[in-house]
Short mmCIF file of C-alpha atoms in Angstrom, two decimals:
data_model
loop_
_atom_site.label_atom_id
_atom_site.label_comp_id
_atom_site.label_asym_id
_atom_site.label_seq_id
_atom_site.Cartn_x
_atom_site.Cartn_y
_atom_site.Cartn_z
CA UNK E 1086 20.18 -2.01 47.47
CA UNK E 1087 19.45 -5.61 45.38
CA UNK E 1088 21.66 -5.13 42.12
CA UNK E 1089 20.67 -6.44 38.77
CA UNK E 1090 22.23 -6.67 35.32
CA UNK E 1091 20.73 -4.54 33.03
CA UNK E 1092 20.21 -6.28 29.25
CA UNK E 1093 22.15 -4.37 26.87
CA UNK E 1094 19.67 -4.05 23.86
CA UNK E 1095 21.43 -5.49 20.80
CA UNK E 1096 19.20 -3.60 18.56
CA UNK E 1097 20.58 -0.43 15.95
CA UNK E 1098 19.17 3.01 16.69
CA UNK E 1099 17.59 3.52 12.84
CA UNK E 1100 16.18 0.21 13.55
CA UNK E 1101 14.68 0.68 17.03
CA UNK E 1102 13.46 3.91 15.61
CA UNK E 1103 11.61 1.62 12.58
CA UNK E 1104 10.38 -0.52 15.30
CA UNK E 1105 8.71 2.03 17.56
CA UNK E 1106 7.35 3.96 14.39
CA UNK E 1107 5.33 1.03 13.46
CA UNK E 1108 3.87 0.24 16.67
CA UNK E 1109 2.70 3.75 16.96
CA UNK E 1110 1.41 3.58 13.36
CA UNK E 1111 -0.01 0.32 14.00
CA UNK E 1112 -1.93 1.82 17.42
CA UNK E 1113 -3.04 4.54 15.52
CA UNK E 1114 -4.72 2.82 12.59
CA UNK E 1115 -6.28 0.46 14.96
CA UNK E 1116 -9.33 2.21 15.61
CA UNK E 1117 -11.26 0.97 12.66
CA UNK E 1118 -10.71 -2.61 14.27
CA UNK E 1119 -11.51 -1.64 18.56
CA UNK E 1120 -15.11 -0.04 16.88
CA UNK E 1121 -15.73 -3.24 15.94
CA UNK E 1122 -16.63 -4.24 19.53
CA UNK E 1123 -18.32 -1.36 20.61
CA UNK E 1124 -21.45 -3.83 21.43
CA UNK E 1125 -18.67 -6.49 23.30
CA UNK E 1126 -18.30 -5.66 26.96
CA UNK E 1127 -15.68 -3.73 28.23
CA UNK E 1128 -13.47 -5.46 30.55
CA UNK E 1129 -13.65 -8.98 29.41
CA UNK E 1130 -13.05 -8.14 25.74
CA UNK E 1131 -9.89 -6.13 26.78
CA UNK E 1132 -8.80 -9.16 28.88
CA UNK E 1133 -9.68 -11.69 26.26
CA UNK E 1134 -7.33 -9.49 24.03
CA UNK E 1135 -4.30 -9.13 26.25
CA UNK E 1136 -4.64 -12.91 27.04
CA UNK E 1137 -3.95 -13.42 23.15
CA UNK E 1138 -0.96 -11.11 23.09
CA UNK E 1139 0.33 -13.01 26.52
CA UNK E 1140 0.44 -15.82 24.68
CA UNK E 1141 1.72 -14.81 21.63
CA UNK E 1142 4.45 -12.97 23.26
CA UNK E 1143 5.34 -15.91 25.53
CA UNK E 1144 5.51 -18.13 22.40
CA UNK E 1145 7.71 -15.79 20.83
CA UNK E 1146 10.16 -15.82 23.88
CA UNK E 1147 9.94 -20.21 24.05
CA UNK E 1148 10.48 -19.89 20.12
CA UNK E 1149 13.90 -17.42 20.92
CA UNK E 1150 14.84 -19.51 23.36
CA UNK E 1151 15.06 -22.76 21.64
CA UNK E 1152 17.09 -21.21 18.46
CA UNK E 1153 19.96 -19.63 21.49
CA UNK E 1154 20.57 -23.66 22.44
CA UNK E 1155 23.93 -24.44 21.83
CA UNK E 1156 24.69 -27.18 19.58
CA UNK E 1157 25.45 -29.55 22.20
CA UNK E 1158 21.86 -29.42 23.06
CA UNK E 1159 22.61 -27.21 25.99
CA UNK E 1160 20.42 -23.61 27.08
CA UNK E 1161 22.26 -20.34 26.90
CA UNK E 1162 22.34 -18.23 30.35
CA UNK E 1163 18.47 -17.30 28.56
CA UNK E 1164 16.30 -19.07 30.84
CA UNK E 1165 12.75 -20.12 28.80
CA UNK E 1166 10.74 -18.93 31.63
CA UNK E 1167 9.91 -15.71 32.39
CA UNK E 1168 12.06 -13.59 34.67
CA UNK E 1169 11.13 -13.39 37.85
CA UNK E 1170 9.28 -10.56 39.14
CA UNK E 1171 11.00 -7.84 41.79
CA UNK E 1172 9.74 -5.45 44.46
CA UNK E 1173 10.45 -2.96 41.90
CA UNK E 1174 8.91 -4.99 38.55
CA UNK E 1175 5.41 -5.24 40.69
CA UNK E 1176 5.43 -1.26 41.17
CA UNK E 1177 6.20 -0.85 37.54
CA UNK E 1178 3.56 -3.73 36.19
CA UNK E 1179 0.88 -1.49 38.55
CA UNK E 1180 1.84 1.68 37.25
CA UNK E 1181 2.21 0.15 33.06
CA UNK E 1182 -1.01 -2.29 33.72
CA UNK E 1183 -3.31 0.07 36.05
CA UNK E 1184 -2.92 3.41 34.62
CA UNK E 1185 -0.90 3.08 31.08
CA UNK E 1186 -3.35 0.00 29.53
CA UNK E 1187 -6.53 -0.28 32.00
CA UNK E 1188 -6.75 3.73 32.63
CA UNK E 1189 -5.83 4.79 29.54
CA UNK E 1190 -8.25 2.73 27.80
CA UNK E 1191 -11.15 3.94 30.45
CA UNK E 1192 -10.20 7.47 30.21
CA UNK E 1193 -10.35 7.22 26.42
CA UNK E 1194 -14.14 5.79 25.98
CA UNK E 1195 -15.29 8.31 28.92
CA UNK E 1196 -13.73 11.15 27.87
CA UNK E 1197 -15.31 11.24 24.58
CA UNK E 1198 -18.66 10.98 26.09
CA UNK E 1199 -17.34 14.71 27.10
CA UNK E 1200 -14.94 15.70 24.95
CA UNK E 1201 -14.73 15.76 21.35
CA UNK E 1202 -12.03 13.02 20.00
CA UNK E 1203 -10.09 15.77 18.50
CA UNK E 1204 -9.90 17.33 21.96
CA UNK E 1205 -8.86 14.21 23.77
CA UNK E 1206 -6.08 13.61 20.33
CA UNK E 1207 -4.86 16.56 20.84
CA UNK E 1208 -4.09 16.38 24.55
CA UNK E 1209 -2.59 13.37 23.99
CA UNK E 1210 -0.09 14.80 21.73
CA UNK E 1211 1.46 16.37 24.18
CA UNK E 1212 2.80 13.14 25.62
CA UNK E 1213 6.16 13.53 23.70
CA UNK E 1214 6.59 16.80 25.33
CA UNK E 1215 5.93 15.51 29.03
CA UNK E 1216 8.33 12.58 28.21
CA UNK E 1217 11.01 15.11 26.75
CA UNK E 1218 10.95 16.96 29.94
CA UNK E 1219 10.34 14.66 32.57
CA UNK E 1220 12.33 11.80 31.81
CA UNK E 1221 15.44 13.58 31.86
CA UNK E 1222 14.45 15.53 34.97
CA UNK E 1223 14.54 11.95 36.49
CA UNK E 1224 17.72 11.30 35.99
CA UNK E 1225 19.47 14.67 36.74
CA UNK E 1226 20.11 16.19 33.47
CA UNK E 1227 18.89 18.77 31.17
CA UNK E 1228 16.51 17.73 28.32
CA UNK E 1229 17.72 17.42 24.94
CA UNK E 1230 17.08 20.34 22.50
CA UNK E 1231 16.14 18.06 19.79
CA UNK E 1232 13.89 16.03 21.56
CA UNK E 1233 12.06 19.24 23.10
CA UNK E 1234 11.70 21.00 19.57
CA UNK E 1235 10.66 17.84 17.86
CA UNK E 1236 7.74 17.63 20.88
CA UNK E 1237 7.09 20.85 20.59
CA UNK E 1238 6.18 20.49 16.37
CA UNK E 1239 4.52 16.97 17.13
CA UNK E 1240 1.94 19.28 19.86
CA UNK E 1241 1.65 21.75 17.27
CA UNK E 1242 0.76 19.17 14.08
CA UNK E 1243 -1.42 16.57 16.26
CA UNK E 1244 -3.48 20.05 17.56
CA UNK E 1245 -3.83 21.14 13.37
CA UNK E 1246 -4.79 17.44 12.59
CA UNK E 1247 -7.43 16.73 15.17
CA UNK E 1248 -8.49 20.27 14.94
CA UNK E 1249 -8.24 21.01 18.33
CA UNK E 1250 -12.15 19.66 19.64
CA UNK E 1251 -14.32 20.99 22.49
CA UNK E 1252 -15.21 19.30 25.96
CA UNK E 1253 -17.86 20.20 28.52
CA UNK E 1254 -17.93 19.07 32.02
CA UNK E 1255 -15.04 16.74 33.16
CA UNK E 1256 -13.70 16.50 29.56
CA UNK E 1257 -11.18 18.21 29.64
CA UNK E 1258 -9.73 16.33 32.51
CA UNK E 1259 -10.55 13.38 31.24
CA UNK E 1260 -8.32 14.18 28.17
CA UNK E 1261 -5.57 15.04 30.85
CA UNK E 1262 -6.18 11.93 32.74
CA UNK E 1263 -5.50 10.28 29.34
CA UNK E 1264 -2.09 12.12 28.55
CA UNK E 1265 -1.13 11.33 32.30
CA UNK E 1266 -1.56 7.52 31.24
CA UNK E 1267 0.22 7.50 27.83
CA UNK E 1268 3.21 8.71 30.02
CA UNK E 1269 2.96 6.57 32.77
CA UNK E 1270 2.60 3.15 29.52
CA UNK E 1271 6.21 4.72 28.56
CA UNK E 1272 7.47 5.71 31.98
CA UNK E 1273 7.16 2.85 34.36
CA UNK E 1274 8.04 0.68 31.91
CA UNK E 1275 11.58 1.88 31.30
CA UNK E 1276 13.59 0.08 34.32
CA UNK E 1277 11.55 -2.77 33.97
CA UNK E 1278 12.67 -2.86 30.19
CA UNK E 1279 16.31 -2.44 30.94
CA UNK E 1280 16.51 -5.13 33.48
CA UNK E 1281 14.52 -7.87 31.37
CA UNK E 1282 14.00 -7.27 28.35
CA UNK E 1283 11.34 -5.31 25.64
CA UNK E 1284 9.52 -8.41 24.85
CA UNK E 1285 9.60 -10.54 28.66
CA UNK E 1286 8.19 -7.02 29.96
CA UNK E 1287 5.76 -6.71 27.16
CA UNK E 1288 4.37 -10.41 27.98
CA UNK E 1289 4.48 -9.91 32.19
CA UNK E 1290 2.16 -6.69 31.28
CA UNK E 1291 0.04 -8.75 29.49
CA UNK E 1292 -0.46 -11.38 31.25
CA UNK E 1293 -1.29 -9.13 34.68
CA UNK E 1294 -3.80 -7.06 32.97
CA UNK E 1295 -5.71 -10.39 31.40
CA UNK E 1296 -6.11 -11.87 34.87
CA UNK E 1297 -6.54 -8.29 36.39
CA UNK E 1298 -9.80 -7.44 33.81
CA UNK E 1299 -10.79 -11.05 33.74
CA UNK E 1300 -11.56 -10.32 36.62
CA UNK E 1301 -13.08 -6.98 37.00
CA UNK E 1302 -15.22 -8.01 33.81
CA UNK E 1303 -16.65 -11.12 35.68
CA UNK E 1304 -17.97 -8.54 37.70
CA UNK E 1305 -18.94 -5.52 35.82
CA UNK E 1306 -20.49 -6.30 32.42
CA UNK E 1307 -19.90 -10.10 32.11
CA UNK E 1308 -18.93 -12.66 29.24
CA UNK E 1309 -20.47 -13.11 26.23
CA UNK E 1310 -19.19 -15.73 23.15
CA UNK E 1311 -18.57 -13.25 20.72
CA UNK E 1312 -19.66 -12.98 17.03
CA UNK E 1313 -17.45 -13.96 13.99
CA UNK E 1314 -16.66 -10.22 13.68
CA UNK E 1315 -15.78 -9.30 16.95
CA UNK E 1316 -13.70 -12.72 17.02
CA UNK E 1317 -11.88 -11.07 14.01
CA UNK E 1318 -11.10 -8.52 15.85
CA UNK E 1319 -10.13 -9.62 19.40
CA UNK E 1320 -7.74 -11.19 16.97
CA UNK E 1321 -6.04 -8.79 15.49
CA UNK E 1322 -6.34 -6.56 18.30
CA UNK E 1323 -4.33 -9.65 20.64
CA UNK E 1324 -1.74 -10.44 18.04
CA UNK E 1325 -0.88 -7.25 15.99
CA UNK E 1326 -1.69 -4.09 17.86
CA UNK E 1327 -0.62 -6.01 21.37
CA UNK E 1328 1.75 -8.20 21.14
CA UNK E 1329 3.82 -7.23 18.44
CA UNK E 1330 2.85 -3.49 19.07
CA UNK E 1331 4.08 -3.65 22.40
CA UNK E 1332 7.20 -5.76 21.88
CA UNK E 1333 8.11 -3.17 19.15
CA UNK E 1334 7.82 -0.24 21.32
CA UNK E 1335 9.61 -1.01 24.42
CA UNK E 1336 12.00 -2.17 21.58
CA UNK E 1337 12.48 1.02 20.66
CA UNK E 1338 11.90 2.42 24.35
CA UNK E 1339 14.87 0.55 25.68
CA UNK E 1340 17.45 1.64 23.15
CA UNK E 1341 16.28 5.22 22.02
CA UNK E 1342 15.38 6.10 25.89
CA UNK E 1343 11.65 7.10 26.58
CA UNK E 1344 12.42 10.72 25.60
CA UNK E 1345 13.43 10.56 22.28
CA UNK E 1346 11.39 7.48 21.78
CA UNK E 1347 8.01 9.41 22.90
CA UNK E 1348 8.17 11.80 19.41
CA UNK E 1349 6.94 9.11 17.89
CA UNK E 1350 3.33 8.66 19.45
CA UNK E 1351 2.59 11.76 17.97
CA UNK E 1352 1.83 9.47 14.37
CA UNK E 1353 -0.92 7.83 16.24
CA UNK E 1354 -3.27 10.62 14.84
CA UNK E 1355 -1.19 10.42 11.59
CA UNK E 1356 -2.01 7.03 11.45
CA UNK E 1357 -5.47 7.16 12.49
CA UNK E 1358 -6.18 9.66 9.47
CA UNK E 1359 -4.49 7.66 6.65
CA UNK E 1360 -6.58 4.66 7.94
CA UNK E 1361 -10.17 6.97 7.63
CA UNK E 1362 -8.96 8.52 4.39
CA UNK E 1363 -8.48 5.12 2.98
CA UNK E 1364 -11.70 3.43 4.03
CA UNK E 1365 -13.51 6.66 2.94
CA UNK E 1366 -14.87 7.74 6.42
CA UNK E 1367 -12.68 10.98 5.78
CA UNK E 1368 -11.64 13.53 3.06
CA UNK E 1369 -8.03 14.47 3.17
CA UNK E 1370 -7.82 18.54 3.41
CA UNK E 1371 -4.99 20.75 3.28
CA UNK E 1372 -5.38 21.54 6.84
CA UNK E 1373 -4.63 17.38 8.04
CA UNK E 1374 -2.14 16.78 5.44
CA UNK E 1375 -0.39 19.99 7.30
CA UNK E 1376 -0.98 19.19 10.05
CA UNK E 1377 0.20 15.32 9.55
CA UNK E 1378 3.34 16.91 8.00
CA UNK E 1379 4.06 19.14 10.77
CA UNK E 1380 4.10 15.69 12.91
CA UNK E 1381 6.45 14.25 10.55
CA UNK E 1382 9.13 16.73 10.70
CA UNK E 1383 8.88 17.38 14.67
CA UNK E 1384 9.85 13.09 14.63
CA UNK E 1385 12.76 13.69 12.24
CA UNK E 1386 14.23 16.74 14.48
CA UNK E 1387 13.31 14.71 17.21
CA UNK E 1388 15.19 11.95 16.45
CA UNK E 1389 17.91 13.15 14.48
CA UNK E 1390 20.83 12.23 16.72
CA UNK E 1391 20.15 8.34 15.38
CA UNK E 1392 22.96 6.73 14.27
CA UNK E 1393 24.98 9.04 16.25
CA UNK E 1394 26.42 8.01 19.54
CA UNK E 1395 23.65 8.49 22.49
CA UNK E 1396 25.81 10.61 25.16
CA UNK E 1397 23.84 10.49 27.40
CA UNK E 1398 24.12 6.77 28.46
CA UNK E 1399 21.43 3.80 28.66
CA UNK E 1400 18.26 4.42 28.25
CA UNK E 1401 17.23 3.39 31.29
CA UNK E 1402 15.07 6.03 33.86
CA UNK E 1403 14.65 6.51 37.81
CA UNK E 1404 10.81 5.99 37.97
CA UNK E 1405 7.85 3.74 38.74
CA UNK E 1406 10.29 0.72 38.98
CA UNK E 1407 13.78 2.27 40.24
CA UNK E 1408 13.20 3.95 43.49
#
């Protein structure tokens, strides 16, 4: 079997935790900005925006690189290229590109022609509990008792925030076929992460789903120069809630471990709600603030062995990429 060196994250736990907190925050909040090219197609404005945060990302690596030189004017053992890519990193890209960025994003816009958004929400928010269970299934022990109760109040406050929703037809799979995504984003992503690195992973994902939607959208629905508005927010969407979104969380993925890590998308709703309360497209009841409370607490329980020593080992997980 080919043997690598895993990178040993140099990161604190309280900070990884900060890290992955805000991506999830900043992926939540970001539906005010993806509305904003509702009338842009599909594909080619989802390439368009993971070819910004490819580039961005692999800026930020050349920029890293070029502050590890030695004074002599030598590089470090960090190459300023990208790794290269494994058997095992192509399975994982498929599994994080395909189904975690390019599924998830189709089973999101069809299953709300189905489904109510509150419905598909609160599906989702039962990621952290898959995560809790299955990731330490995959590597041979028993889940963690924190991680499961925390997952267990994130389900509970993401189902009182969203208010549960209806579906009829396929919804309701739909909004399954979207949890089954968020998992797989998180999942096949781990080995990849432990091998290379939070942010070189982060850019290798981006960079195969630009080309990948490029060119599916050539195809299906076309190119378009798009307005100053959507411009704005093909922007934002490449820079902030992609690249430094996705660096963040496989930040926090690679030294928390995908388990204890995956409390955290349960603020995605929380975030979501603070962002329509402020821009007035929603009052703030008792019921969401409960509900975005409940959230809060299961992510504190959840992740409440920070700081502490993690005994159960690296974070790194026996799926997608390590078969």
């Amino acid at each position: 079997m080919e043997q690598q060196t895993l990178t040993r994250p140099s990161t604190s736990e309280p900070v990884a935790a900060a890290l992955a907190a805000m991506a999830a925050l900043i992926v939540g909040g970001s539906v005010p900005v993806t509305g904003l090219l509702n009338d842009y197609p599909l594909l080619t404005g989802q390439a368009i925006r993971y070819a910004i945060g490819a580039l961005a990302l692999y800026g930020w690596l050349r920029l890293r690189d070029r502050r590890r030189r030695s004074p002599s004017g030598g590089a470090t053992a960090s190459a300023s290229t990208l790794p290269r890519l494994t058997g095992r990193d192509v399975f994982a890209l498929l599994g994080m590109v395909g189904a975690g960025m390019v599924g998830f994003n189709a089973a999101v816009l069809y299953g709300q022609r189905y489904a109510t958004p509150g419905l598909v929400a609160a599906v989702l928010g039962a990621s952290p509990l898959v995560l809790a269970i299955a990731v330490p299934a995959l590597r041979r022990r028993w889940p963690s008792p924190a991680a499961l109760v925390g997952a267990v109040l994130v389900i509970g406050g993401v189902a009182v925030l969203t208010g549960g929703g209806s579906w009829h037809g396929p919804g309701l799979a739909l909004a399954l076929l979207t949890l089954a995504c968020e998992v797989m984003f998180t999942l096949c992503a781990a080995g990849m992460v432990a091998r290379h690195g939070a942010v070189e992973t982060s850019t290798w994902s981006c960079i195969v789903a630009a080309v990948g939607e490029s060119a599916l959208g050539t195809v299906f629905g076309g190119w378009r120069m798009p307005t100053g508005t959507e411009a704005a927010a093909l922007l934002v969407l490449g820079f902030v809630v992609t690249a430094l979104a996705f660096g963040c969380w496989y930040t926090g993925v690679s030294v928390l471990g995908a388990d204890r890590a995956g409390v955290l998308i349960g603020l995605m709703p929380v975030s979501g709600l603070a962002v329509s309360v402020l821009l007035g497209a929603q009052q703030l009841t008792m019921v969401a603030a409960l509900g975005a409370a409940t959230v809060t607490a299961g992510c504190v329980v959840g992740l409440r062995s920070i700081g502490r020593a993690n005994e159960h080992g690296p974070a790194r997980v026996r799926a997608c990429s390590d078969t």
